[in-house]
mmCIF file of C-alpha atoms in Angstrom:
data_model
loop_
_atom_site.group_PDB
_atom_site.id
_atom_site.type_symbol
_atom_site.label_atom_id
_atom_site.label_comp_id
_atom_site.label_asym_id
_atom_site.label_seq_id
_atom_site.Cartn_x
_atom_site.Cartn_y
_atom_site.Cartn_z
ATOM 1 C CA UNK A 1 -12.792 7.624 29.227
ATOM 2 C CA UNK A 2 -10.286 7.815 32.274
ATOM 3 C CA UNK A 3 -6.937 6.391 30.481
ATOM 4 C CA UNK A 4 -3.402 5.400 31.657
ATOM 5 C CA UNK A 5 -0.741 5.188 29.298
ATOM 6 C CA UNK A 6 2.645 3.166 30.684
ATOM 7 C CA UNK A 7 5.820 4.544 28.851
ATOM 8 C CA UNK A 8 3.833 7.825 28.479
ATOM 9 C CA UNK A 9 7.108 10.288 27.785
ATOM 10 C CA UNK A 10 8.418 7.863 25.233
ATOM 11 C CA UNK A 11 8.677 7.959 21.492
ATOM 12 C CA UNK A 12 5.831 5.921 20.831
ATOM 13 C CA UNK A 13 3.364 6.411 24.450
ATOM 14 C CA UNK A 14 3.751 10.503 24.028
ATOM 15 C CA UNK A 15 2.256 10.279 20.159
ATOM 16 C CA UNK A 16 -0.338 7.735 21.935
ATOM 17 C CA UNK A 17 -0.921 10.378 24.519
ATOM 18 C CA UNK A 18 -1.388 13.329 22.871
ATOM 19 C CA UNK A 19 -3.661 11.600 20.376
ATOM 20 C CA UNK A 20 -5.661 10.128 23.680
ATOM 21 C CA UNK A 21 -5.920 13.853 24.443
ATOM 22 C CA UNK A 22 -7.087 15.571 21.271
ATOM 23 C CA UNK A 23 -9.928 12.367 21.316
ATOM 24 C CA UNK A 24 -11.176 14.061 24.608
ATOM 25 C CA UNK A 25 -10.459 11.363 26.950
ATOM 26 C CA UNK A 26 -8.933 11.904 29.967
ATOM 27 C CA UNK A 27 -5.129 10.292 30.651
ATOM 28 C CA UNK A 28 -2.866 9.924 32.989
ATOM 29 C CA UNK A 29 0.749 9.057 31.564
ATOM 30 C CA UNK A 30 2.904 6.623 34.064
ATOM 31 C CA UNK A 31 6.554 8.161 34.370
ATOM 32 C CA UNK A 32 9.276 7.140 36.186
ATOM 33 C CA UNK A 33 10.949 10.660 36.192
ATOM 34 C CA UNK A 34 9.244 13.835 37.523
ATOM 35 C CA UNK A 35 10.866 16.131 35.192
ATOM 36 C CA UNK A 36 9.615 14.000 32.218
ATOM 37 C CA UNK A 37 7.853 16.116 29.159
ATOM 38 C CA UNK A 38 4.274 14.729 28.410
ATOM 39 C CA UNK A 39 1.866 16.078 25.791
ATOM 40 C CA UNK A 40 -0.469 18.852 26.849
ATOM 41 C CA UNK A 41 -3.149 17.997 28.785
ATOM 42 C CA UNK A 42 -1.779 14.315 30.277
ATOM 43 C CA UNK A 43 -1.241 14.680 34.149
ATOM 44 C CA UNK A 44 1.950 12.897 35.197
ATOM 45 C CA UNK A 45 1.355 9.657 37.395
ATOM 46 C CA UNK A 46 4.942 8.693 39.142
ATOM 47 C CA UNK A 47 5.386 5.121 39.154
ATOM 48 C CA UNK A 48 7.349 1.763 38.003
ATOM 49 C CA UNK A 49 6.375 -1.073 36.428
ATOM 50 C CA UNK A 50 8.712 -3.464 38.436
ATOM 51 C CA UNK A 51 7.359 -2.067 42.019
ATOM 52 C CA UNK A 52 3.652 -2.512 41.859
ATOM 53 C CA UNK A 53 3.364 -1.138 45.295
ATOM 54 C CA UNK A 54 3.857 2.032 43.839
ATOM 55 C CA UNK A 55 1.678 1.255 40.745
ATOM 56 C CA UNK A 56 -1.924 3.584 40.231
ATOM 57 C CA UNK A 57 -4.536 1.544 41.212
ATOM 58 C CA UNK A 58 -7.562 3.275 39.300
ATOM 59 C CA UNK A 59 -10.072 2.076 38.908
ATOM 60 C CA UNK A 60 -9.606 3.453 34.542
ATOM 61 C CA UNK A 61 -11.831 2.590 31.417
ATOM 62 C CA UNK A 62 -8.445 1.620 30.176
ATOM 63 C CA UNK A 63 -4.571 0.906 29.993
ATOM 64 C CA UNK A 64 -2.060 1.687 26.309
ATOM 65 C CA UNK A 65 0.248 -0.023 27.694
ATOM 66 C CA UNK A 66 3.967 0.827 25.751
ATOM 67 C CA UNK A 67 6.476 0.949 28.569
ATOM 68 C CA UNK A 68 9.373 -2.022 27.431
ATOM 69 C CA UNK A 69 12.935 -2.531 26.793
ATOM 70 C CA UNK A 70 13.257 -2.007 22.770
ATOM 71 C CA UNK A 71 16.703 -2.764 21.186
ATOM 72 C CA UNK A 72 16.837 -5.896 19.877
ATOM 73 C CA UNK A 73 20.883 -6.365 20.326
ATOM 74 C CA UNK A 74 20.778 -4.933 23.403
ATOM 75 C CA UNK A 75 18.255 -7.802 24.150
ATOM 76 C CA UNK A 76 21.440 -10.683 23.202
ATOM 77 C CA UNK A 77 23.279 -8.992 25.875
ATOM 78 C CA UNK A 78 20.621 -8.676 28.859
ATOM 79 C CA UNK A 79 17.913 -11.328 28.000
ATOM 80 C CA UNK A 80 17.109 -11.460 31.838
ATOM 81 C CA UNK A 81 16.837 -7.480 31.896
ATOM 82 C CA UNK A 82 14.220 -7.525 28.881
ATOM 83 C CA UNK A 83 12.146 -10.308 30.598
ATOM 84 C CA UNK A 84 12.088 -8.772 33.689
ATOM 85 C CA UNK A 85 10.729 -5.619 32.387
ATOM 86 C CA UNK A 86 8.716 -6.994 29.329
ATOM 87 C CA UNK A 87 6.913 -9.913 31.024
ATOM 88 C CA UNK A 88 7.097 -9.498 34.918
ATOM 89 C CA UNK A 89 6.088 -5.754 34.457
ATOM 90 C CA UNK A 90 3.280 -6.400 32.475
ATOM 91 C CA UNK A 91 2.183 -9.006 35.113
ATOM 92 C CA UNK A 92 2.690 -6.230 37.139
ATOM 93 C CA UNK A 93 0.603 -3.652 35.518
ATOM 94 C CA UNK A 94 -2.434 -6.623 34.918
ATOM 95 C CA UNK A 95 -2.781 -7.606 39.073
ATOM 96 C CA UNK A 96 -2.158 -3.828 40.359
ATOM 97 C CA UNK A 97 -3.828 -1.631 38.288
ATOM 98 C CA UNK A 98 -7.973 -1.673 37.728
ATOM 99 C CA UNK A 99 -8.577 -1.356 33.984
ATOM 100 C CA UNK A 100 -11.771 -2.402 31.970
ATOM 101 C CA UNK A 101 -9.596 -2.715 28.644
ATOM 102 C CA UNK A 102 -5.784 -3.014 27.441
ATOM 103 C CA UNK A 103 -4.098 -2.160 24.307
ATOM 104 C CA UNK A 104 -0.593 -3.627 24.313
ATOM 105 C CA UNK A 105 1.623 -2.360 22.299
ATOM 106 C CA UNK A 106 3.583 -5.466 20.892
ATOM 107 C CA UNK A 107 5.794 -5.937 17.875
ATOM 108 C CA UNK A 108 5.876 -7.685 14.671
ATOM 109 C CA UNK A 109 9.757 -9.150 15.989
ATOM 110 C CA UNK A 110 7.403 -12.121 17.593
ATOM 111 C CA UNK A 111 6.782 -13.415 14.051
ATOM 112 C CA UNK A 112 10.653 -14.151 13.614
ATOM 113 C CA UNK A 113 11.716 -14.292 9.717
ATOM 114 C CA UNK A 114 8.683 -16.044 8.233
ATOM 115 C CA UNK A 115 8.824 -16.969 4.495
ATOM 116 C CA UNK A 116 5.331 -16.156 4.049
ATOM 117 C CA UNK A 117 4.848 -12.179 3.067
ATOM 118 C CA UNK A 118 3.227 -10.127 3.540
ATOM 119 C CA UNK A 119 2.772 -11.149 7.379
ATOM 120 C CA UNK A 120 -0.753 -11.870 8.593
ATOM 121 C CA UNK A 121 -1.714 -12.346 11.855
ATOM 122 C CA UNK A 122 -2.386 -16.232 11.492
ATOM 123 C CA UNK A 123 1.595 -16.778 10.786
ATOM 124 C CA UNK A 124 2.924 -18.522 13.613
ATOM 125 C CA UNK A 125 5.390 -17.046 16.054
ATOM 126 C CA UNK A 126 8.961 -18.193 15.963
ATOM 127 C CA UNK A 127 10.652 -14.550 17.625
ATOM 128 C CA UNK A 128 14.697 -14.860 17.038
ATOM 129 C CA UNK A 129 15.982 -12.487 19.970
ATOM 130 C CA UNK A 130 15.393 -11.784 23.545
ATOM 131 C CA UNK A 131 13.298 -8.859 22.968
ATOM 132 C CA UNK A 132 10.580 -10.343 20.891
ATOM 133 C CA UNK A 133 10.240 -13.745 22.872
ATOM 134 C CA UNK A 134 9.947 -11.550 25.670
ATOM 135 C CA UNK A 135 7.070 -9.173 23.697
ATOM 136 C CA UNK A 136 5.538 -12.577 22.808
ATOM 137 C CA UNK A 137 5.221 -13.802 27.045
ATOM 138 C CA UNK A 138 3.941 -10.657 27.933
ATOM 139 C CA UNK A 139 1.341 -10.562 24.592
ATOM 140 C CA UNK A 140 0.425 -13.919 26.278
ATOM 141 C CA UNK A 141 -0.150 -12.764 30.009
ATOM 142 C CA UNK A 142 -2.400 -10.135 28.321
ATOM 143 C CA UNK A 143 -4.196 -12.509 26.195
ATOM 144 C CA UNK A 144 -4.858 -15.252 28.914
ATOM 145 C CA UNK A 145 -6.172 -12.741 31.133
ATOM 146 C CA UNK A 146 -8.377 -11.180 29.033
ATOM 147 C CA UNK A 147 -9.979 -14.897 28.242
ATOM 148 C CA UNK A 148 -10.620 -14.817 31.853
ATOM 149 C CA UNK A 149 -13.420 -12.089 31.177
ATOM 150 C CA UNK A 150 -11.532 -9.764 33.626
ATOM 151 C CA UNK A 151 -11.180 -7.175 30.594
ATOM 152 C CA UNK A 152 -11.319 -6.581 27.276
ATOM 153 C CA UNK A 153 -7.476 -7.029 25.311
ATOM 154 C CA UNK A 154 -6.293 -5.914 22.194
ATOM 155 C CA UNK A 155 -2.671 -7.135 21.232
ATOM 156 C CA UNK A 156 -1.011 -4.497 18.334
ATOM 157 C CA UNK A 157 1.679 -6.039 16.579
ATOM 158 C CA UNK A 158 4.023 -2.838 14.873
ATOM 159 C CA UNK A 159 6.391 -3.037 12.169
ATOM 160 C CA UNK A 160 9.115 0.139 12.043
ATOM 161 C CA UNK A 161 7.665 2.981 13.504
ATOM 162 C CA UNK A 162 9.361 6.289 12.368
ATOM 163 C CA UNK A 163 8.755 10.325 11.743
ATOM 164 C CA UNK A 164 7.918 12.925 14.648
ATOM 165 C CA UNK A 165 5.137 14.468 16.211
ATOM 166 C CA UNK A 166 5.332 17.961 18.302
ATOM 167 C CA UNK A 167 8.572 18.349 16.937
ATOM 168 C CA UNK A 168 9.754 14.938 18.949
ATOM 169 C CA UNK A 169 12.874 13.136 16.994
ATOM 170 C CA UNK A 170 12.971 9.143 17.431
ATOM 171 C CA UNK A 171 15.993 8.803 19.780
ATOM 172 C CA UNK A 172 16.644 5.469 19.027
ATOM 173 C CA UNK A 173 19.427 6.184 16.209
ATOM 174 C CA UNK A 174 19.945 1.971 15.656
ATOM 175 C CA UNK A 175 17.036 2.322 13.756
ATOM 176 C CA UNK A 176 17.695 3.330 9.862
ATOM 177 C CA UNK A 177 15.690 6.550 9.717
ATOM 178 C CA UNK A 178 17.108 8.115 12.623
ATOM 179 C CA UNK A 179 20.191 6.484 11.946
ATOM 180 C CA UNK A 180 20.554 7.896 8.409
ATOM 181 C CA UNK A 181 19.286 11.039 9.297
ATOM 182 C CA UNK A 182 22.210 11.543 12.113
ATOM 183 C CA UNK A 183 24.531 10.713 8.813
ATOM 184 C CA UNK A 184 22.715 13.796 7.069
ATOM 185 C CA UNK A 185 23.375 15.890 10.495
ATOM 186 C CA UNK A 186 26.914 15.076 10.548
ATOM 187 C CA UNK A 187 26.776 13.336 13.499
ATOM 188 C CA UNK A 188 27.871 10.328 12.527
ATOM 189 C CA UNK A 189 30.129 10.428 9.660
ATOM 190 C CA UNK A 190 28.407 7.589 7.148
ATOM 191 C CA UNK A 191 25.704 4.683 7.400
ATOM 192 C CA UNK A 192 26.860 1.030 7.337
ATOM 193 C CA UNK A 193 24.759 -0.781 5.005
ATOM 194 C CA UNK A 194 24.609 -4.311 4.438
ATOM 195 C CA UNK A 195 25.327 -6.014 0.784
ATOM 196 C CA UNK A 196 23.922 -3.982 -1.868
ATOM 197 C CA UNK A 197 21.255 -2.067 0.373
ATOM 198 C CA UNK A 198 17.914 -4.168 -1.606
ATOM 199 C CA UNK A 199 16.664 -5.193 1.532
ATOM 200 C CA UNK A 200 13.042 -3.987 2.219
ATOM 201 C CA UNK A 201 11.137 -3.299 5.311
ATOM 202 C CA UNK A 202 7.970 -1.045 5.439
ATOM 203 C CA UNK A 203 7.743 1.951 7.568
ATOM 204 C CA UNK A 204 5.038 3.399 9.797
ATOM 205 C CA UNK A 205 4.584 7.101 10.889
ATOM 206 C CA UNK A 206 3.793 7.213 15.249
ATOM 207 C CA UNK A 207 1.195 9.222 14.636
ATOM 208 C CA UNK A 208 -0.531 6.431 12.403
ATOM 209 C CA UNK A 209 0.127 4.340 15.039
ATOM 210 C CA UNK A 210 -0.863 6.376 18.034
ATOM 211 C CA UNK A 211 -4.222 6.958 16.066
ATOM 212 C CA UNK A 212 -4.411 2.990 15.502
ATOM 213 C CA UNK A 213 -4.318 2.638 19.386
ATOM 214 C CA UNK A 214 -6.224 5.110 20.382
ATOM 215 C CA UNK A 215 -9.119 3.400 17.904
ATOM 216 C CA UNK A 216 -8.312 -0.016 19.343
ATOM 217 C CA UNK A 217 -9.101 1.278 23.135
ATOM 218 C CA UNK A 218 -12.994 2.930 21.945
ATOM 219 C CA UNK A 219 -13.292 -0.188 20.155
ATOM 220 C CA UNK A 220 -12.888 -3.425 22.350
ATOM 221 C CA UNK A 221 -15.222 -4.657 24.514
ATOM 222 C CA UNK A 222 -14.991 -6.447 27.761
ATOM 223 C CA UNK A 223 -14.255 -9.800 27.572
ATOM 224 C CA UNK A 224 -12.857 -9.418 24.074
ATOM 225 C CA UNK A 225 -9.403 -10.723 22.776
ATOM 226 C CA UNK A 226 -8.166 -9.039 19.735
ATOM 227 C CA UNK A 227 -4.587 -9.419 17.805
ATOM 228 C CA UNK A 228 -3.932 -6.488 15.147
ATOM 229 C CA UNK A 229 -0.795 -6.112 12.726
ATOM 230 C CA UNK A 230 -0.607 -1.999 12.717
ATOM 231 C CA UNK A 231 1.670 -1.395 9.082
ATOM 232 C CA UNK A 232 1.512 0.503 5.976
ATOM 233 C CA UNK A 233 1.938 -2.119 3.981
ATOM 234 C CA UNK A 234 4.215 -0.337 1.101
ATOM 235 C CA UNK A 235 7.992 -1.733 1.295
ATOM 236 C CA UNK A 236 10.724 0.474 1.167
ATOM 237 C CA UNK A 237 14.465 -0.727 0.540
ATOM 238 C CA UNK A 238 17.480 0.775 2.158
ATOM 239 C CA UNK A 239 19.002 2.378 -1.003
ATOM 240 C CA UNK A 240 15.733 3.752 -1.274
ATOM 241 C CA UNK A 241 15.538 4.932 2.389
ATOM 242 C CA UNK A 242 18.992 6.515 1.658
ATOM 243 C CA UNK A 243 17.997 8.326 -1.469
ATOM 244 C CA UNK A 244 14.794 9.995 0.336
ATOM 245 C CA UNK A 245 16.794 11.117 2.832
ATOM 246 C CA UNK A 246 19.123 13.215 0.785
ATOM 247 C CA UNK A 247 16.347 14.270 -1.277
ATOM 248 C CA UNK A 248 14.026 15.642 1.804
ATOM 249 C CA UNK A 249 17.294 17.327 3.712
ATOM 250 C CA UNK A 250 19.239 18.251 0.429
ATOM 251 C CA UNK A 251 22.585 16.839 2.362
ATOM 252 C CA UNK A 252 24.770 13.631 0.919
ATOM 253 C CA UNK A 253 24.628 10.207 3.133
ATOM 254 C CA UNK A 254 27.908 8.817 2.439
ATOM 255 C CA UNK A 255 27.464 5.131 3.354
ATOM 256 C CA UNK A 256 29.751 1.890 3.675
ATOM 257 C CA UNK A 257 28.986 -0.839 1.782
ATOM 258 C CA UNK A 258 29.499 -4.164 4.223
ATOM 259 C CA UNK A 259 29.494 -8.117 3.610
ATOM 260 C CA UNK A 260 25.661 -9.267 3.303
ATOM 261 C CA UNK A 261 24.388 -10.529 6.159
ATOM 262 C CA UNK A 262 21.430 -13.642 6.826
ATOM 263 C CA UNK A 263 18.652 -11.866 6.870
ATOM 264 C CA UNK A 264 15.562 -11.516 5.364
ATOM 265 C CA UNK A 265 15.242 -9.841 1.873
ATOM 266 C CA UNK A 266 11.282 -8.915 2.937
ATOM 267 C CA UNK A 267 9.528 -8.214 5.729
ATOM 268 C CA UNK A 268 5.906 -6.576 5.195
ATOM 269 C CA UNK A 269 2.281 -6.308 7.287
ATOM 270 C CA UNK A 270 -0.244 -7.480 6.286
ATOM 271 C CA UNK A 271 -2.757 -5.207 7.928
ATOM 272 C CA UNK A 272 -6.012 -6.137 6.926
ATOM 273 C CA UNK A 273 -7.787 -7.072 9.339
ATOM 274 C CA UNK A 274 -7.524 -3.550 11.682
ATOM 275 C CA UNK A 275 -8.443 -1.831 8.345
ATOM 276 C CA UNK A 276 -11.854 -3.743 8.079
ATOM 277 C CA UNK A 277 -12.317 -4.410 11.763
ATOM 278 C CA UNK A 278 -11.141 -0.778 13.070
ATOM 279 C CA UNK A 279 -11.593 1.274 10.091
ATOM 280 C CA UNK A 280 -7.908 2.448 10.903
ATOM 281 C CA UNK A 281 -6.658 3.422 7.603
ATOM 282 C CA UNK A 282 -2.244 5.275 7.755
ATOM 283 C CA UNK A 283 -2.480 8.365 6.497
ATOM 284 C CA UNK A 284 0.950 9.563 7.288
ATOM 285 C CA UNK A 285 3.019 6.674 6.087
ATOM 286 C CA UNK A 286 4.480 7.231 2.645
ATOM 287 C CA UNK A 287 8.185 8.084 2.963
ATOM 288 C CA UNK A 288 8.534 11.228 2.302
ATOM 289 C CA UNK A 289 6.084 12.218 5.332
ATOM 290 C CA UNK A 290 7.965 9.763 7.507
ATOM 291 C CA UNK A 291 11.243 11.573 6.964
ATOM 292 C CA UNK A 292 10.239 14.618 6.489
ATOM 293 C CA UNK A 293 8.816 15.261 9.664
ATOM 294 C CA UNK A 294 11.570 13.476 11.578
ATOM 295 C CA UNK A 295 13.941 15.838 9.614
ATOM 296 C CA UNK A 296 11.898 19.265 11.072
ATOM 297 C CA UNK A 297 12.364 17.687 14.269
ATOM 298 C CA UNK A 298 16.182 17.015 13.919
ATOM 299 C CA UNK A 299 16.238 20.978 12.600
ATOM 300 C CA UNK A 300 14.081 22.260 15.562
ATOM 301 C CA UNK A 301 16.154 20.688 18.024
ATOM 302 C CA UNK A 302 19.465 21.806 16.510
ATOM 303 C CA UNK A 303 17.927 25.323 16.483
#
């Protein structure tokens, strides 16, 4: 198939990319930059999601759409920014560009803090920031359109995405992983953690989830509206987090203990329905893979 990935030299759209790739399909990744590094193979398409004038037109067997604002504080302090990216440059992407099928690459911050755990995709949406009521709208534009038969849709929702592929770090250090592992670096000098470090979140390796997409776009059909929660399922806390760090890079994380915060003790996927429906199965996503790879990265790029 002829593919376009959005947010192709990104974390998460140059694992998708390179995984397109190895399938055998054919992709063009949309960058804003000319001098931006994209997996082997993936010709460079120069555009922006807020001009659609300068958008491809296609026509493509399909979009992985990935390019979005991220960072969930940043979101408190430039709601209109995330929106306008988010939602109008989805909208965007959906009326300029020709494309039998869409995976969107959406987040599990639409669910909110539900009690209910693990998370399946039937829990209702309550998102708490900027950034995931803006994932949410544009999940919606892509879901509407897709019931008017004008493609095929497949919404996946992500918990944390973490580790490395082509020796590729996670930028993003507000995340714990990279975050810790900048600690282990000594980059920063120790990692804040909140009350007594129990809380648990589960952790997915990008390849897992570039392999999850790329089975989602040789999967849907036209006309079809899917929603899939891509996780591993196994909770990790932060303590624990901490401790695999300093066992896979043999270096101490000094952390600071701070005042508990409200938030939730447990977040977890519930993923079953992409294992039955897909036959997507993580194979990457136990811990010590994770961090393990995002450490050679960290080490490659120091050397």
């Amino acid at each position: 198939m002829r593919i376009l990935v959005t947010g192709a030299a990104g974390y998460v759209g140059y694992a998708v990319g390179r995984r397109l790739v190895a399938a055998g399909h054919k992709v063009d990744g949309l960058v804003r930059r000319t001098d931006a590094v994209l997996p082997k193979g993936v010709r460079p398409v120069p555009g922006d999601l807020l001009d659609p004038g300068g958008l491809p037109r296609g026509p493509y067997d399909g979009v992985c759409h990935l390019a979005a604002l991220t960072r969930v504080r940043e979101s408190f302090a430039d709601p209109l920014g995330f929106f306008a990216v988010n939602v109008q440059g989805t909208v965007n992407l959906l009326q300029a560009v020709d494309a039998a099928r869409v995976v969107y690459g959406s987040t599990a911050a639409v669910y909110g803090t539900p009690e209910r755990q693990p998370i399946p995709e039937t829990e209702g949406t309550a998102p708490t920031s900027p950034y995931g009521a803006s994932k949410l709208a544009a999940e919606q534009a892509v879901r509407f359109h897709a019931r008017t038969g004008a493609i095929g849709a497949v919404v996946l929702r992500t918990f944390n995405v973490a580790g490395s592929v082509d020796g590729r770090p996670d930028p993003d250090e507000t995340r714990l992983i990279p975050k810790a592992l900048a600690v282990a670096t000594g980059r920063a000098p120790r990692l804040e953690v909140n009350g007594d470090g129990g809380t648990v979140r589960e952790y997915l390796h990008v390849d897992d989830l570039a392999a999850a997409h790329v089975r989602a776009l040789e999967t849907v059909g036209p006309g079809e509206e899917r929603v899939y929660n891509v996780g591993s399922g196994t909770g990790a806390a932060v303590r624990d987090v901490v401790a695999a760090v300093e066992e896979a890079t043999g270096r101490a994380v000094p952390t600071l203990r701070r005042p508990p915060q409200p938030e939730p003790p447990l977040l977890l996927c519930d993923a079953a329905a992409i294992r039955a429906d897909l036959g997507w199965r993580p194979v990457r996503s136990s811990l010590p893979e994770i961090i393990g790879s995002a450490w050679d990265a960290l080490t490659r790029a120091d050397g």
